[in-house]
Amino acid sequence: MDQSPPDQTSARMPEKPTIEGLEAKWAQVWEEQGVYRFDRTKTREQIYSIDTPPPTVSGALHVGHVFSYTHTDTIARYQRMQGKEVFYPMGWDDNGLPTERRVQNFFGVRCDPSLPYDSSFTPPDEPGKQQLPISRRNFVELCEQLTVEDEKVFEALWRQLGLSVDWTMTYQTIDDNSRAISQRAFLRNLARGEAYQAEAPTLWDVTFRTAVAQAELEDRERDGAYHAVTFHRPDGGVVTIDTTRPELIPACVALVAHPDDERYQPLFGTTVRSPLFGVDVPVVAHPLADPEKGTGAAMVCTFGDLTDVTWWRELDLPTRPIIGWDGRILAEAPGGLESEPARTAYARLAGSTAFTAKQTIVEMLRESGDLVGDVRPVKHPVKFFEKGDKPLEIVTTRQWYLRNGGRDQLLRERLLARGAELRWHPSNMEIRYQNWVSGLNGDWLISRQRFFGVPFPLWYELDANGEPRYDQPLLPEDDQLPIDPQSDTPAGFTEDQRGVAGGFAGDPDVMDTWATSSLSPEIAGKWTIDDDLFQRVFPMDLRPQAHEIIRTWLFSTVVRADAEFGTLPWTDAAISGWILDPDRKKMAKSKGNVVTPAAMLEEHGSDALRYWAASGRPGTDTAFDIGQMKIGRRLAIKILNASKFVFGVGVGPALAFDASAVTEPIDRALLARLADVVEDATRSFDDYNYTRALESAETFFWSFTDDYLELVKERAYGGRGDDAARSARVTLATAMSVIHRLFAPVLPFVTEEVWSWWQEGSIHRTVWPSADDVRAIAGDGDSAVLDAAGRVLSQLRKVKSENKVSMRTELAAARVSGPDAALAERAADDLRASGRIVGDLTFAAGDSDEPGVSVTLAPPDALPAPPALPAPPA
RNA sequence: GGGCGUAUAGCUCAGCGGUAGAGCUCUGGUCUUACAAACCAGCGGUCGGGGGUUCAAGUCCCUCUGCGCCCACCA
């Protein structure tokens, strides 16, 4: 029998293994032993750093989170097993509008920046019907209070899912460090001229009353209508234009047509008079005017759309603004509408929303006879803020911008080159970056007229009239950061000078949430806060993220790192797909309740959910599939049972990788196959393809249990002597050791459990298996032997299955023919044992091209007594 | 309108130049000294349509169609 010292494996193995409770058990051990704790004494080359996406904590948890975060975790675990010290922090995105809205609803308050801070303020127990106005600082305090609670829920979920995050290294996008780093980065952008202020037409959300950036836009199909409206020529003729926004007639500053459009060429340089308001406007030529659209002539307004802005800028037209920050028609008529009829007409519109104004003006046009024919309904794309529900207006405001190549060809080309330098997984995602950067039409607007966010860290002197002097902002000292210019005072001033002539005023705006998120590598790595740490982790290795925010998060992060460090922020970007849930409607309707990730984890188990997530290939949108979770659960249970069985035949850790003992061809064949699997899984993980790595391991494992284990079972028990048994046991021990580790990145709980039965220490801190090590003990192993023996075994089973007899039914004789015969013969004794062939087993190689196994079934009483089964080792 | 992706068994998907694959479902069987929420076996596809390249095409090229996503100046 086996001479290796007895081990404790069987003692540590439960009688009836189960996957229930493994999450709680191992999550606790990992935490207590600090298995995933980052060792910051390691140097940059020894470290693998991950720029984790900080989830929006006030958003709902959904299975999409589980999906993409699992992908990253499999990579983190793989790299850790490859010997890298993994820097894997977790951030919480608690900055921005979602948090603001949640706080408003949760506490029943709203921010009124004009109110003073009330240090004794406590929110009402129940949100009242009227939102309670509170100061900005009080509001921000409530935001912080609520996000802490949200973050606890997220962390608990992530721990249960088994993310190998170092939970001592969390950050928030609104915490002091993040604010200081955001403000510092901005001030450095400002000093280098990358950030600047400008008063310009801005896309404006009338609900949130804030400017929005190009990256936050989306087009939505909306019902509109063409209105044919007449403008009057001095000679009494008319020019008809088509417009979907007749309410902007008072804002009209010109009519425009294409320079080659013969219909309008005679009019260029003349003026026409607008209907209702009688304002004379020039007729001008511009190539952007499309002769095919409408009548070929268009009204240029302040501002109906971005084309209007282009025309205004390039044709040097005046402005005639009529829409205010609240989306309503301004009380005061713009310049040029001084005539009595114009004032009267304008008065009918003043104060109404754009929607109402449109109805009013259509009536007025009908009365005056300037509306030609009927309005023609049309569906057309309209620009919206992605979080808003009213169309955007364009309003001229003073805003902060950051150069991103949108107005600078050299910078744009440099950023395009950065995109090409980055390694994309999958590679085709790079085209989205290139498309976006190539299509930028302006710099990045980073200021928002909101409350909960990182404030712009500066103040303005007020002149004798109380007007801010924007050209010379007052800047804080670097060591003061973070500051809030609404409550902190600039050097040389006292608080009582705030807002008074000759005093100062803080910049009222906060930064776009992406202006902070774009610094996530700097924030996670504690740039300027802990430079020793930062130089160990930056530039990072991996940015995992979803494809729809390539234009925002990925691009803006590249912009910031390029500006500050002249480098990419990471070498690799792994882009995960989305969860498609065709059944979501059905589920909600029939069940009446939403299935949360927590419930899924509870029902199917963490490893099962991770298995489902890992089955979604990188960058590929994947169906939400309970079936995959069940398969994952079954796999986890199979790993438990197979491990228990293998250890039950006397396999212990000392046997693994004993090259001298593996003598049987089938054992060598298995190890040769396993070496190929390790090689494939390793290559796949190196290429960020966790799906292929898992598939490879899984395919091997099922054939291992279905065929190999069946074939060698009896021999491993000692049925054919000690040497043959030892060959099987060494092979089993080696295979177990490798299989456990191959599955560890995807199934961390069940692999840790089985590993603990026979090995010391966490599997997640052990070394990834080496194909060379396995191949070294496989010797001359030929995996074709395994395949051939498997097929023959399958044929033997088929005979029994077709004859509807038990698999333990004995066969009087069997004859293997065809191409498999010669190979399978090398596993003859194992085939005889697993097929329970008591008589002759013959192999007729080369007598037929048809694979075949012919079998003689004998009546039970004609058979000799079967040999007694060997007893399992005690 | 432009770009990217995708179309293989009832379902979810692998395969990407050399005799059609896996899992699930379905059908039949088996308590086989790890596993009956298990195991064994079987049924099931002219690889979206049409051209082309090649000795050979789910696999490469062209084209059409469907679906998904991203982008695009709202007259």
Short mmCIF file of N, CA and C in Angstrom, two decimals, chain A residues 230-353:
data_model
loop_
_atom_site.label_atom_id
_atom_site.label_comp_id
_atom_site.label_asym_id
_atom_site.label_seq_id
_atom_site.Cartn_x
_atom_site.Cartn_y
_atom_site.Cartn_z
N THR A 230 -44.33 82.71 -42.59
CA THR A 230 -43.88 83.68 -43.59
C THR A 230 -43.16 84.86 -42.94
N PHE A 231 -42.03 85.21 -43.54
CA PHE A 231 -41.32 86.45 -43.26
C PHE A 231 -41.58 87.38 -44.44
N HIS A 232 -41.55 88.70 -44.20
CA HIS A 232 -42.00 89.64 -45.23
C HIS A 232 -40.85 90.43 -45.82
N ARG A 233 -40.82 90.43 -47.16
CA ARG A 233 -39.78 91.20 -47.84
C ARG A 233 -40.24 92.64 -47.99
N PRO A 234 -39.28 93.54 -48.11
CA PRO A 234 -39.62 94.97 -48.24
C PRO A 234 -40.51 95.21 -49.48
N ASP A 235 -40.33 94.38 -50.52
CA ASP A 235 -41.12 94.59 -51.73
C ASP A 235 -42.51 93.98 -51.63
N GLY A 236 -42.85 93.47 -50.44
CA GLY A 236 -44.19 92.93 -50.27
C GLY A 236 -44.26 91.42 -50.44
N GLY A 237 -43.22 90.82 -50.98
CA GLY A 237 -43.20 89.36 -51.12
C GLY A 237 -42.95 88.69 -49.77
N VAL A 238 -43.04 87.38 -49.79
CA VAL A 238 -42.79 86.66 -48.53
C VAL A 238 -41.71 85.61 -48.74
N VAL A 239 -41.04 85.27 -47.65
CA VAL A 239 -40.14 84.12 -47.61
C VAL A 239 -40.72 83.17 -46.59
N THR A 240 -40.95 81.94 -47.03
CA THR A 240 -41.53 80.97 -46.10
C THR A 240 -40.43 80.06 -45.55
N ILE A 241 -40.43 79.89 -44.27
CA ILE A 241 -39.49 78.95 -43.64
C ILE A 241 -40.28 77.90 -42.88
N ASP A 242 -39.66 76.73 -42.69
CA ASP A 242 -40.25 75.69 -41.86
C ASP A 242 -39.54 75.67 -40.52
N THR A 243 -40.32 75.63 -39.46
CA THR A 243 -39.69 75.54 -38.15
C THR A 243 -40.49 74.63 -37.25
N THR A 244 -39.78 73.91 -36.37
CA THR A 244 -40.47 73.12 -35.35
C THR A 244 -40.59 73.93 -34.07
N ARG A 245 -39.96 75.10 -34.05
CA ARG A 245 -40.00 75.89 -32.82
C ARG A 245 -40.45 77.33 -33.10
N PRO A 246 -41.72 77.48 -33.49
CA PRO A 246 -42.21 78.83 -33.80
C PRO A 246 -42.15 79.79 -32.61
N GLU A 247 -42.10 79.25 -31.40
CA GLU A 247 -42.05 80.13 -30.23
C GLU A 247 -40.75 80.92 -30.19
N LEU A 248 -39.78 80.51 -31.01
CA LEU A 248 -38.51 81.22 -31.02
C LEU A 248 -38.48 82.35 -32.07
N ILE A 249 -39.61 82.62 -32.73
CA ILE A 249 -39.63 83.72 -33.71
C ILE A 249 -39.13 85.04 -33.08
N PRO A 250 -39.52 85.37 -31.85
CA PRO A 250 -38.98 86.61 -31.27
C PRO A 250 -37.48 86.56 -31.03
N ALA A 251 -36.90 85.34 -31.01
CA ALA A 251 -35.46 85.21 -30.80
C ALA A 251 -34.72 85.15 -32.13
N CYS A 252 -35.45 85.30 -33.22
CA CYS A 252 -34.83 85.16 -34.54
C CYS A 252 -33.90 86.33 -34.83
N VAL A 253 -32.70 86.00 -35.31
CA VAL A 253 -31.73 87.04 -35.64
C VAL A 253 -31.36 87.05 -37.11
N ALA A 254 -31.77 86.02 -37.85
CA ALA A 254 -31.45 85.96 -39.28
C ALA A 254 -32.21 84.82 -39.92
N LEU A 255 -32.30 84.86 -41.26
CA LEU A 255 -32.68 83.67 -42.01
C LEU A 255 -31.43 83.22 -42.74
N VAL A 256 -31.29 81.89 -42.91
CA VAL A 256 -30.09 81.37 -43.54
C VAL A 256 -30.48 80.38 -44.63
N ALA A 257 -29.71 80.37 -45.71
CA ALA A 257 -29.89 79.40 -46.78
C ALA A 257 -28.52 79.04 -47.33
N HIS A 258 -28.47 77.96 -48.08
CA HIS A 258 -27.20 77.51 -48.62
C HIS A 258 -26.71 78.49 -49.69
N PRO A 259 -25.41 78.77 -49.72
CA PRO A 259 -24.88 79.75 -50.68
C PRO A 259 -25.19 79.39 -52.13
N ASP A 260 -25.33 78.09 -52.43
CA ASP A 260 -25.58 77.70 -53.82
C ASP A 260 -27.07 77.63 -54.15
N ASP A 261 -27.89 77.95 -53.18
CA ASP A 261 -29.34 77.79 -53.39
C ASP A 261 -29.89 78.97 -54.20
N GLU A 262 -30.18 78.69 -55.48
CA GLU A 262 -30.57 79.78 -56.39
C GLU A 262 -31.86 80.47 -55.96
N ARG A 263 -32.69 79.74 -55.23
CA ARG A 263 -33.96 80.36 -54.81
C ARG A 263 -33.71 81.56 -53.89
N TYR A 264 -32.63 81.48 -53.12
CA TYR A 264 -32.42 82.52 -52.11
C TYR A 264 -31.25 83.44 -52.42
N GLN A 265 -30.49 83.10 -53.47
CA GLN A 265 -29.33 83.94 -53.78
C GLN A 265 -29.69 85.42 -53.96
N PRO A 266 -30.82 85.73 -54.62
CA PRO A 266 -31.16 87.15 -54.76
C PRO A 266 -31.42 87.86 -53.43
N LEU A 267 -31.73 87.09 -52.41
CA LEU A 267 -32.10 87.70 -51.12
C LEU A 267 -30.90 87.92 -50.20
N PHE A 268 -29.80 87.22 -50.46
CA PHE A 268 -28.65 87.37 -49.56
C PHE A 268 -28.24 88.84 -49.51
N GLY A 269 -28.03 89.33 -48.31
CA GLY A 269 -27.67 90.74 -48.16
C GLY A 269 -28.86 91.65 -47.92
N THR A 270 -30.06 91.15 -48.15
CA THR A 270 -31.26 91.96 -47.88
C THR A 270 -31.79 91.61 -46.49
N THR A 271 -32.81 92.30 -46.07
CA THR A 271 -33.45 91.94 -44.81
C THR A 271 -34.90 91.56 -45.06
N VAL A 272 -35.40 90.78 -44.13
CA VAL A 272 -36.84 90.47 -44.15
C VAL A 272 -37.37 90.79 -42.76
N ARG A 273 -38.68 90.93 -42.69
CA ARG A 273 -39.29 91.35 -41.43
C ARG A 273 -40.02 90.17 -40.82
N SER A 274 -39.76 89.91 -39.54
CA SER A 274 -40.37 88.74 -38.91
C SER A 274 -41.86 88.96 -38.69
N PRO A 275 -42.63 87.87 -38.76
CA PRO A 275 -44.06 88.00 -38.49
C PRO A 275 -44.30 88.33 -37.02
N LEU A 276 -45.42 88.93 -36.72
CA LEU A 276 -45.88 89.26 -35.37
C LEU A 276 -45.04 90.34 -34.69
N PHE A 277 -43.68 90.22 -34.83
CA PHE A 277 -42.82 91.11 -34.07
C PHE A 277 -42.23 92.22 -34.92
N GLY A 278 -42.29 92.04 -36.25
CA GLY A 278 -41.83 93.10 -37.15
C GLY A 278 -40.38 93.46 -37.01
N VAL A 279 -39.56 92.48 -36.69
CA VAL A 279 -38.13 92.76 -36.55
C VAL A 279 -37.44 92.48 -37.88
N ASP A 280 -36.61 93.41 -38.33
CA ASP A 280 -35.87 93.20 -39.57
C ASP A 280 -34.65 92.34 -39.30
N VAL A 281 -34.55 91.22 -40.03
CA VAL A 281 -33.40 90.34 -39.86
C VAL A 281 -32.76 90.10 -41.23
N PRO A 282 -31.44 89.93 -41.25
CA PRO A 282 -30.75 89.72 -42.54
C PRO A 282 -30.98 88.30 -43.06
N VAL A 283 -30.90 88.18 -44.38
CA VAL A 283 -30.88 86.86 -45.00
C VAL A 283 -29.43 86.57 -45.35
N VAL A 284 -28.90 85.48 -44.81
CA VAL A 284 -27.47 85.21 -44.94
C VAL A 284 -27.27 83.82 -45.53
N ALA A 285 -26.04 83.57 -45.98
CA ALA A 285 -25.71 82.29 -46.60
C ALA A 285 -24.74 81.52 -45.73
N HIS A 286 -24.97 80.19 -45.61
CA HIS A 286 -24.02 79.35 -44.87
C HIS A 286 -24.15 77.92 -45.38
N PRO A 287 -23.02 77.25 -45.58
CA PRO A 287 -23.06 75.90 -46.18
C PRO A 287 -23.78 74.86 -45.32
N LEU A 288 -23.95 75.14 -44.02
CA LEU A 288 -24.63 74.17 -43.17
C LEU A 288 -26.14 74.12 -43.46
N ALA A 289 -26.65 75.15 -44.11
CA ALA A 289 -28.08 75.15 -44.44
C ALA A 289 -28.33 74.10 -45.52
N ASP A 290 -29.34 73.30 -45.32
CA ASP A 290 -29.60 72.17 -46.19
C ASP A 290 -30.75 72.49 -47.14
N PRO A 291 -30.46 72.62 -48.44
CA PRO A 291 -31.51 72.97 -49.40
C PRO A 291 -32.65 71.94 -49.42
N GLU A 292 -32.34 70.74 -48.98
CA GLU A 292 -33.33 69.66 -49.02
C GLU A 292 -34.32 69.75 -47.86
N LYS A 293 -33.94 70.43 -46.80
CA LYS A 293 -34.80 70.45 -45.61
C LYS A 293 -35.80 71.58 -45.68
N GLY A 294 -37.04 71.26 -45.45
CA GLY A 294 -38.07 72.30 -45.45
C GLY A 294 -38.05 73.08 -46.73
N THR A 295 -38.11 74.40 -46.60
CA THR A 295 -38.11 75.25 -47.79
C THR A 295 -36.70 75.59 -48.23
N GLY A 296 -35.70 75.09 -47.50
CA GLY A 296 -34.32 75.41 -47.83
C GLY A 296 -33.83 76.63 -47.07
N ALA A 297 -34.75 77.40 -46.52
CA ALA A 297 -34.37 78.56 -45.70
C ALA A 297 -34.73 78.25 -44.25
N ALA A 298 -33.85 78.62 -43.34
CA ALA A 298 -34.10 78.34 -41.93
C ALA A 298 -33.97 79.62 -41.12
N MET A 299 -34.65 79.59 -39.99
CA MET A 299 -34.62 80.72 -39.07
C MET A 299 -33.46 80.48 -38.10
N VAL A 300 -32.62 81.48 -37.87
CA VAL A 300 -31.54 81.37 -36.89
C VAL A 300 -31.99 82.10 -35.63
N CYS A 301 -32.03 81.37 -34.52
CA CYS A 301 -32.53 81.95 -33.27
C CYS A 301 -31.46 81.88 -32.20
N THR A 302 -31.72 82.55 -31.08
CA THR A 302 -30.85 82.49 -29.90
C THR A 302 -31.55 81.64 -28.85
N PHE A 303 -31.26 80.39 -28.68
CA PHE A 303 -30.66 79.46 -29.61
C PHE A 303 -31.59 78.27 -29.65
N GLY A 304 -31.95 77.86 -30.85
CA GLY A 304 -32.86 76.73 -30.95
C GLY A 304 -32.13 75.40 -30.90
N ASP A 305 -30.93 75.38 -31.44
CA ASP A 305 -30.16 74.14 -31.43
C ASP A 305 -28.69 74.49 -31.63
N LEU A 306 -27.87 73.47 -31.65
CA LEU A 306 -26.43 73.71 -31.74
C LEU A 306 -26.03 74.30 -33.09
N THR A 307 -26.85 74.02 -34.12
CA THR A 307 -26.55 74.63 -35.42
C THR A 307 -26.73 76.14 -35.33
N ASP A 308 -27.73 76.57 -34.60
CA ASP A 308 -27.92 78.01 -34.38
C ASP A 308 -26.67 78.62 -33.76
N VAL A 309 -26.07 77.88 -32.83
CA VAL A 309 -24.88 78.40 -32.17
C VAL A 309 -23.76 78.55 -33.18
N THR A 310 -23.63 77.54 -34.03
CA THR A 310 -22.60 77.60 -35.08
C THR A 310 -22.84 78.81 -35.99
N TRP A 311 -24.06 78.99 -36.45
CA TRP A 311 -24.39 80.09 -37.34
C TRP A 311 -24.13 81.44 -36.67
N TRP A 312 -24.56 81.50 -35.41
CA TRP A 312 -24.37 82.74 -34.64
C TRP A 312 -22.89 83.10 -34.57
N ARG A 313 -22.06 82.04 -34.27
CA ARG A 313 -20.64 82.29 -34.10
C ARG A 313 -19.97 82.61 -35.44
N GLU A 314 -20.27 81.80 -36.44
CA GLU A 314 -19.53 81.93 -37.70
C GLU A 314 -20.03 83.09 -38.55
N LEU A 315 -21.29 83.48 -38.38
CA LEU A 315 -21.83 84.58 -39.19
C LEU A 315 -21.85 85.89 -38.40
N ASP A 316 -21.32 85.82 -37.17
CA ASP A 316 -21.19 87.03 -36.36
C ASP A 316 -22.54 87.72 -36.18
N LEU A 317 -23.52 86.96 -35.79
CA LEU A 317 -24.88 87.49 -35.62
C LEU A 317 -25.08 88.00 -34.20
N PRO A 318 -26.05 88.87 -33.98
CA PRO A 318 -26.35 89.31 -32.61
C PRO A 318 -27.10 88.22 -31.85
N THR A 319 -27.30 88.44 -30.54
CA THR A 319 -28.14 87.50 -29.80
C THR A 319 -29.44 88.18 -29.42
N ARG A 320 -30.46 87.36 -29.22
CA ARG A 320 -31.77 87.87 -28.84
C ARG A 320 -32.39 86.84 -27.89
N PRO A 321 -31.79 86.67 -26.70
CA PRO A 321 -32.22 85.58 -25.81
C PRO A 321 -33.63 85.81 -25.27
N ILE A 322 -34.42 84.77 -25.28
CA ILE A 322 -35.79 84.88 -24.70
C ILE A 322 -36.09 83.78 -23.70
N ILE A 323 -35.19 82.76 -23.57
CA ILE A 323 -35.49 81.66 -22.65
C ILE A 323 -34.59 81.77 -21.43
N GLY A 324 -35.22 81.69 -20.26
CA GLY A 324 -34.48 81.84 -19.00
C GLY A 324 -34.04 80.50 -18.45
N TRP A 325 -33.35 80.53 -17.30
CA TRP A 325 -32.79 79.33 -16.69
C TRP A 325 -33.86 78.34 -16.28
N ASP A 326 -35.08 78.87 -16.09
CA ASP A 326 -36.16 77.97 -15.69
C ASP A 326 -36.92 77.43 -16.89
N GLY A 327 -36.46 77.75 -18.09
CA GLY A 327 -37.12 77.24 -19.28
C GLY A 327 -38.32 78.08 -19.70
N ARG A 328 -38.58 79.17 -18.99
CA ARG A 328 -39.72 80.02 -19.34
C ARG A 328 -39.26 81.21 -20.17
N ILE A 329 -40.23 81.79 -20.91
CA ILE A 329 -39.93 82.96 -21.70
C ILE A 329 -39.65 84.13 -20.75
N LEU A 330 -38.51 84.81 -20.97
CA LEU A 330 -38.09 85.91 -20.09
C LEU A 330 -39.13 87.01 -20.05
N ALA A 331 -39.22 87.68 -18.92
CA ALA A 331 -40.19 88.77 -18.77
C ALA A 331 -39.84 89.94 -19.69
N GLU A 332 -38.54 90.20 -19.82
CA GLU A 332 -38.09 91.33 -20.63
C GLU A 332 -37.87 90.90 -22.06
N ALA A 333 -38.44 91.66 -23.00
CA ALA A 333 -38.19 91.37 -24.41
C ALA A 333 -36.75 91.69 -24.74
N PRO A 334 -36.13 90.91 -25.65
CA PRO A 334 -34.74 91.17 -26.01
C PRO A 334 -34.64 92.39 -26.93
N GLY A 335 -33.42 92.84 -27.14
CA GLY A 335 -33.17 93.98 -28.00
C GLY A 335 -33.73 93.77 -29.40
N GLY A 336 -34.23 94.85 -30.00
CA GLY A 336 -34.78 94.75 -31.35
C GLY A 336 -36.29 94.63 -31.35
N LEU A 337 -36.88 94.38 -30.16
CA LEU A 337 -38.33 94.24 -30.09
C LEU A 337 -38.95 95.45 -29.40
N GLU A 338 -38.43 96.63 -29.76
CA GLU A 338 -38.89 97.81 -29.04
C GLU A 338 -40.21 98.36 -29.57
N SER A 339 -40.60 98.00 -30.78
CA SER A 339 -41.83 98.58 -31.34
C SER A 339 -43.05 98.16 -30.53
N GLU A 340 -44.09 98.95 -30.63
CA GLU A 340 -45.30 98.70 -29.85
C GLU A 340 -45.92 97.33 -30.18
N PRO A 341 -46.07 97.00 -31.51
CA PRO A 341 -46.64 95.68 -31.82
C PRO A 341 -45.77 94.55 -31.28
N ALA A 342 -44.44 94.73 -31.36
CA ALA A 342 -43.54 93.69 -30.87
C ALA A 342 -43.72 93.50 -29.37
N ARG A 343 -43.82 94.62 -28.64
CA ARG A 343 -43.98 94.53 -27.19
C ARG A 343 -45.30 93.86 -26.82
N THR A 344 -46.34 94.22 -27.55
CA THR A 344 -47.64 93.63 -27.27
C THR A 344 -47.62 92.12 -27.53
N ALA A 345 -47.03 91.77 -28.68
CA ALA A 345 -46.97 90.34 -29.00
C ALA A 345 -46.14 89.59 -27.98
N TYR A 346 -45.00 90.18 -27.60
CA TYR A 346 -44.10 89.49 -26.66
C TYR A 346 -44.77 89.30 -25.30
N ALA A 347 -45.56 90.29 -24.91
CA ALA A 347 -46.21 90.24 -23.60
C ALA A 347 -47.11 89.02 -23.48
N ARG A 348 -47.67 88.58 -24.61
CA ARG A 348 -48.54 87.40 -24.55
C ARG A 348 -47.76 86.13 -24.25
N LEU A 349 -46.43 86.17 -24.50
CA LEU A 349 -45.60 84.97 -24.30
C LEU A 349 -44.84 84.99 -22.99
N ALA A 350 -44.51 86.18 -22.51
CA ALA A 350 -43.61 86.31 -21.37
C ALA A 350 -44.09 85.47 -20.19
N GLY A 351 -43.16 84.75 -19.57
CA GLY A 351 -43.47 83.98 -18.37
C GLY A 351 -43.98 82.58 -18.64
N SER A 352 -44.39 82.29 -19.87
CA SER A 352 -44.91 80.94 -20.10
C SER A 352 -43.77 79.99 -20.47
N THR A 353 -44.05 78.70 -20.33
CA THR A 353 -43.05 77.71 -20.71
C THR A 353 -42.94 77.67 -22.23
#
